[in-house]
Amino acid sequence: MTSLTELREMSDEQLEATCKEAAETLFRLRFQSQSERLNTPSEMRKNRRLIARIKTLQTQREQAVSAS
């Protein structure tokens, strides 16, 4: 799990790659949850929250650039 401080230290490209990877993982977990039982159901929540954190940081960075 990536902490918020680690996410803040990442570049925009790294954030985008991490978000894409989390989205792909979430997609696979959704399919797996429908077809069979998940070993760790909390992984879906962790990935959703990670995506939300990344998107929030991206929005904050965009607002900081437009405010300058």
CSV table of N, CA, C and O in Angstrom, one decimal:
chain,number,residue,atom,x,y,z
A,1,MET,N,0.8,-1.2,0.0
A,1,MET,CA,0.0,0.0,0.0
A,1,MET,C,0.9,1.2,0.0
A,1,MET,O,1.9,1.3,0.7
A,2,THR,N,0.5,2.2,-0.8
A,2,THR,CA,1.3,3.4,-0.9
A,2,THR,C,0.7,4.5,0.0
A,2,THR,O,-0.5,4.7,0.0
A,3,SER,N,1.5,5.1,0.8
A,3,SER,CA,1.1,6.1,1.7
A,3,SER,C,0.9,7.4,1.0
A,3,SER,O,1.4,7.6,-0.1
A,4,LEU,N,0.2,8.3,1.6
A,4,LEU,CA,0.0,9.6,1.0
A,4,LEU,C,1.3,10.4,0.8
A,4,LEU,O,1.5,11.1,-0.3
A,5,THR,N,2.2,10.3,1.7
A,5,THR,CA,3.5,11.0,1.5
A,5,THR,C,4.3,10.5,0.3
A,5,THR,O,4.9,11.2,-0.4
A,6,GLU,N,4.2,9.1,0.1
A,6,GLU,CA,4.9,8.5,-1.0
A,6,GLU,C,4.2,9.0,-2.3
A,6,GLU,O,4.9,9.2,-3.3
A,7,LEU,N,2.9,9.1,-2.3
A,7,LEU,CA,2.2,9.6,-3.5
A,7,LEU,C,2.6,11.0,-3.8
A,7,LEU,O,2.7,11.4,-5.0
A,8,ARG,N,2.7,11.8,-2.8
A,8,ARG,CA,3.0,13.3,-3.0
A,8,ARG,C,4.4,13.4,-3.6
A,8,ARG,O,4.7,14.4,-4.3
A,9,GLU,N,5.3,12.5,-3.3
A,9,GLU,CA,6.7,12.6,-3.8
A,9,GLU,C,6.8,12.1,-5.2
A,9,GLU,O,7.8,12.4,-5.9
A,10,MET,N,5.8,11.4,-5.8
A,10,MET,CA,5.8,10.9,-7.1
A,10,MET,C,5.6,12.0,-8.1
A,10,MET,O,5.0,13.0,-7.9
A,11,SER,N,6.2,11.8,-9.3
A,11,SER,CA,5.9,12.7,-10.4
A,11,SER,C,4.5,12.5,-11.0
A,11,SER,O,3.9,11.5,-10.7
A,12,ASP,N,4.1,13.4,-11.9
A,12,ASP,CA,2.8,13.2,-12.5
A,12,ASP,C,2.7,11.9,-13.3
A,12,ASP,O,1.7,11.2,-13.3
A,13,GLU,N,3.8,11.6,-14.0
A,13,GLU,CA,3.8,10.3,-14.8
A,13,GLU,C,3.7,9.1,-13.9
A,13,GLU,O,3.0,8.1,-14.3
A,14,GLN,N,4.4,9.1,-12.8
A,14,GLN,CA,4.4,8.0,-11.9
A,14,GLN,C,3.0,7.8,-11.3
A,14,GLN,O,2.5,6.7,-11.1
A,15,LEU,N,2.4,9.0,-10.9
A,15,LEU,CA,1.0,8.9,-10.4
A,15,LEU,C,0.1,8.3,-11.4
A,15,LEU,O,-0.8,7.5,-11.1
A,16,GLU,N,0.2,8.7,-12.7
A,16,GLU,CA,-0.7,8.2,-13.7
A,16,GLU,C,-0.5,6.7,-13.9
A,16,GLU,O,-1.5,6.0,-14.0
A,17,ALA,N,0.7,6.3,-13.9
A,17,ALA,CA,1.0,4.8,-14.0
A,17,ALA,C,0.5,4.0,-12.8
A,17,ALA,O,-0.1,2.9,-13.0
A,18,THR,N,0.6,4.6,-11.6
A,18,THR,CA,0.1,3.9,-10.4
A,18,THR,C,-1.4,3.8,-10.5
A,18,THR,O,-2.0,2.8,-10.1
A,19,CYS,N,-2.0,4.9,-10.9
A,19,CYS,CA,-3.5,4.9,-11.0
A,19,CYS,C,-4.0,3.9,-12.0
A,19,CYS,O,-4.9,3.2,-11.8
A,20,LYS,N,-3.3,3.8,-13.2
A,20,LYS,CA,-3.7,2.9,-14.2
A,20,LYS,C,-3.5,1.4,-13.7
A,20,LYS,O,-4.4,0.6,-13.9
A,21,GLU,N,-2.4,1.2,-13.0
A,21,GLU,CA,-2.2,-0.2,-12.5
A,21,GLU,C,-3.3,-0.5,-11.4
A,21,GLU,O,-3.8,-1.7,-11.4
A,22,ALA,N,-3.6,0.4,-10.6
A,22,ALA,CA,-4.7,0.1,-9.5
A,22,ALA,C,-6.0,-0.1,-10.2
A,22,ALA,O,-6.8,-0.9,-9.8
A,23,ALA,N,-6.3,0.6,-11.3
A,23,ALA,CA,-7.6,0.5,-12.0
A,23,ALA,C,-7.6,-0.9,-12.6
A,23,ALA,O,-8.7,-1.6,-12.6
A,24,GLU,N,-6.5,-1.4,-13.2
A,24,GLU,CA,-6.5,-2.7,-13.8
A,24,GLU,C,-6.7,-3.8,-12.8
A,24,GLU,O,-7.4,-4.8,-13.0
A,25,THR,N,-6.0,-3.6,-11.6
A,25,THR,CA,-6.2,-4.6,-10.5
A,25,THR,C,-7.6,-4.6,-10.0
A,25,THR,O,-8.1,-5.7,-9.8
A,26,LEU,N,-8.2,-3.4,-9.9
A,26,LEU,CA,-9.6,-3.4,-9.4
A,26,LEU,C,-10.5,-4.1,-10.4
A,26,LEU,O,-11.4,-4.8,-10.1
A,27,PHE,N,-10.2,-3.9,-11.7
A,27,PHE,CA,-11.0,-4.5,-12.8
A,27,PHE,C,-11.0,-6.0,-12.6
A,27,PHE,O,-12.0,-6.7,-12.7
A,28,ARG,N,-9.8,-6.6,-12.5
A,28,ARG,CA,-9.6,-8.0,-12.3
A,28,ARG,C,-10.3,-8.5,-11.0
A,28,ARG,O,-10.9,-9.6,-11.0
A,29,LEU,N,-10.2,-7.7,-10.0
A,29,LEU,CA,-10.8,-8.2,-8.7
A,29,LEU,C,-12.3,-8.2,-8.8
A,29,LEU,O,-13.0,-9.1,-8.3
A,30,ARG,N,-12.9,-7.2,-9.6
A,30,ARG,CA,-14.3,-7.2,-9.8
A,30,ARG,C,-14.8,-8.5,-10.5
A,30,ARG,O,-15.8,-9.1,-10.2
A,31,PHE,N,-14.0,-8.9,-11.6
A,31,PHE,CA,-14.4,-10.1,-12.3
A,31,PHE,C,-14.2,-11.3,-11.4
A,31,PHE,O,-15.1,-12.2,-11.4
A,32,GLN,N,-13.2,-11.3,-10.6
A,32,GLN,CA,-12.9,-12.5,-9.7
A,32,GLN,C,-14.0,-12.6,-8.7
A,32,GLN,O,-14.4,-13.7,-8.3
A,33,SER,N,-14.5,-11.4,-8.2
A,33,SER,CA,-15.5,-11.5,-7.1
A,33,SER,C,-16.8,-12.0,-7.7
A,33,SER,O,-17.6,-12.6,-6.9
A,34,GLN,N,-17.1,-11.8,-9.0
A,34,GLN,CA,-18.3,-12.3,-9.5
A,34,GLN,C,-18.2,-13.8,-9.9
A,34,GLN,O,-19.2,-14.5,-9.9
A,35,SER,N,-17.1,-14.2,-10.3
A,35,SER,CA,-16.9,-15.6,-10.7
A,35,SER,C,-16.5,-16.6,-9.6
A,35,SER,O,-16.9,-17.7,-9.7
A,36,GLU,N,-15.8,-16.1,-8.7
A,36,GLU,CA,-15.4,-17.0,-7.6
A,36,GLU,C,-15.2,-16.1,-6.3
A,36,GLU,O,-15.3,-14.9,-6.3
A,37,ARG,N,-14.9,-16.8,-5.3
A,37,ARG,CA,-14.7,-16.1,-4.0
A,37,ARG,C,-13.3,-15.5,-3.9
A,37,ARG,O,-12.3,-16.1,-4.2
A,38,LEU,N,-13.3,-14.2,-3.4
A,38,LEU,CA,-12.0,-13.5,-3.3
A,38,LEU,C,-11.3,-14.0,-2.0
A,38,LEU,O,-12.0,-14.2,-1.0
A,39,ASN,N,-10.0,-14.1,-2.1
A,39,ASN,CA,-9.2,-14.4,-0.9
A,39,ASN,C,-9.2,-13.2,0.1
A,39,ASN,O,-9.3,-13.4,1.3
A,40,THR,N,-9.1,-12.0,-0.4
A,40,THR,CA,-9.0,-10.8,0.4
A,40,THR,C,-10.0,-9.8,-0.2
A,40,THR,O,-9.6,-9.0,-1.0
A,41,PRO,N,-11.2,-9.8,0.3
A,41,PRO,CA,-12.2,-8.8,-0.2
A,41,PRO,C,-11.8,-7.4,0.0
A,41,PRO,O,-12.2,-6.5,-0.7
A,42,SER,N,-11.0,-7.1,1.0
A,42,SER,CA,-10.6,-5.8,1.3
A,42,SER,C,-9.7,-5.2,0.3
A,42,SER,O,-9.5,-3.9,0.2
A,43,GLU,N,-9.2,-6.0,-0.6
A,43,GLU,CA,-8.3,-5.4,-1.7
A,43,GLU,C,-9.1,-4.5,-2.6
A,43,GLU,O,-8.5,-3.6,-3.1
A,44,MET,N,-10.4,-4.8,-2.8
A,44,MET,CA,-11.2,-3.9,-3.7
A,44,MET,C,-11.3,-2.5,-3.1
A,44,MET,O,-11.1,-1.5,-3.8
A,45,ARG,N,-11.5,-2.5,-1.8
A,45,ARG,CA,-11.6,-1.2,-1.1
A,45,ARG,C,-10.3,-0.5,-1.1
A,45,ARG,O,-10.3,0.8,-1.4
A,46,LYS,N,-9.2,-1.2,-0.9
A,46,LYS,CA,-7.9,-0.5,-0.9
A,46,LYS,C,-7.6,0.1,-2.3
A,46,LYS,O,-7.0,1.2,-2.3
A,47,ASN,N,-7.9,-0.6,-3.3
A,47,ASN,CA,-7.6,-0.1,-4.7
A,47,ASN,C,-8.5,1.1,-5.0
A,47,ASN,O,-8.1,2.0,-5.6
A,48,ARG,N,-9.8,1.0,-4.6
A,48,ARG,CA,-10.7,2.1,-4.9
A,48,ARG,C,-10.2,3.4,-4.1
A,48,ARG,O,-10.2,4.5,-4.7
A,49,ARG,N,-9.7,3.2,-2.9
A,49,ARG,CA,-9.2,4.4,-2.2
A,49,ARG,C,-7.9,4.9,-2.7
A,49,ARG,O,-7.7,6.1,-2.7
A,50,LEU,N,-7.1,4.0,-3.2
A,50,LEU,CA,-5.8,4.4,-3.8
A,50,LEU,C,-6.1,5.3,-5.0
A,50,LEU,O,-5.5,6.3,-5.2
A,51,ILE,N,-7.0,4.8,-5.9
A,51,ILE,CA,-7.4,5.6,-7.1
A,51,ILE,C,-7.9,6.9,-6.7
A,51,ILE,O,-7.6,8.0,-7.3
A,52,ALA,N,-8.8,7.0,-5.6
A,52,ALA,CA,-9.3,8.3,-5.2
A,52,ALA,C,-8.3,9.2,-4.7
A,52,ALA,O,-8.3,10.4,-5.0
A,53,ARG,N,-7.3,8.7,-3.9
A,53,ARG,CA,-6.2,9.5,-3.4
A,53,ARG,C,-5.4,10.1,-4.6
A,53,ARG,O,-5.0,11.3,-4.5
A,54,ILE,N,-5.1,9.3,-5.5
A,54,ILE,CA,-4.3,9.7,-6.7
A,54,ILE,C,-5.0,10.8,-7.4
A,54,ILE,O,-4.5,11.9,-7.8
A,55,LYS,N,-6.3,10.6,-7.7
A,55,LYS,CA,-7.1,11.6,-8.4
A,55,LYS,C,-7.2,12.9,-7.7
A,55,LYS,O,-7.2,14.0,-8.2
A,56,THR,N,-7.3,12.8,-6.3
A,56,THR,CA,-7.4,14.0,-5.5
A,56,THR,C,-6.1,14.8,-5.6
A,56,THR,O,-6.1,16.0,-5.8
A,57,LEU,N,-4.9,14.1,-5.5
A,57,LEU,CA,-3.6,14.7,-5.7
A,57,LEU,C,-3.5,15.4,-7.0
A,57,LEU,O,-3.0,16.5,-7.2
A,58,GLN,N,-3.9,14.7,-8.1
A,58,GLN,CA,-3.8,15.3,-9.4
A,58,GLN,C,-4.7,16.5,-9.5
A,58,GLN,O,-4.2,17.5,-10.1
A,59,THR,N,-5.8,16.5,-9.0
A,59,THR,CA,-6.7,17.7,-9.0
A,59,THR,C,-6.1,18.9,-8.2
A,59,THR,O,-6.1,20.0,-8.6
A,60,GLN,N,-5.5,18.5,-7.0
A,60,GLN,CA,-4.8,19.6,-6.3
A,60,GLN,C,-3.7,20.2,-7.0
A,60,GLN,O,-3.4,21.4,-7.0
A,61,ARG,N,-2.9,19.4,-7.7
A,61,ARG,CA,-1.8,19.9,-8.5
A,61,ARG,C,-2.3,20.7,-9.6
A,61,ARG,O,-1.6,21.8,-9.9
A,62,GLU,N,-3.3,20.3,-10.3
A,62,GLU,CA,-3.9,21.1,-11.4
A,62,GLU,C,-4.4,22.5,-10.9
A,62,GLU,O,-4.1,23.5,-11.5
A,63,GLN,N,-5.0,22.5,-9.7
A,63,GLN,CA,-5.5,23.8,-9.2
A,63,GLN,C,-4.4,24.7,-8.7
A,63,GLN,O,-4.4,25.9,-8.8
A,64,ALA,N,-3.3,24.1,-8.2
A,64,ALA,CA,-2.1,24.9,-7.8
A,64,ALA,C,-1.5,25.5,-9.0
A,64,ALA,O,-1.0,26.7,-9.0
A,65,VAL,N,-1.4,24.8,-10.1
A,65,VAL,CA,-0.8,25.4,-11.3
A,65,VAL,C,-1.7,26.5,-11.9
A,65,VAL,O,-1.2,27.5,-12.3
A,66,SER,N,-3.0,26.3,-11.9
A,66,SER,CA,-3.9,27.3,-12.5
A,66,SER,C,-4.0,28.5,-11.6
A,66,SER,O,-4.3,29.6,-12.0
A,67,ALA,N,-3.7,28.4,-10.3
A,67,ALA,CA,-3.8,29.5,-9.3
A,67,ALA,C,-2.5,30.3,-9.5
A,67,ALA,O,-2.6,31.5,-9.1
A,68,SER,N,-1.5,29.7,-9.9
A,68,SER,CA,-0.2,30.5,-10.0
A,68,SER,C,-0.1,31.4,-11.2
A,68,SER,O,-0.7,31.3,-12.2
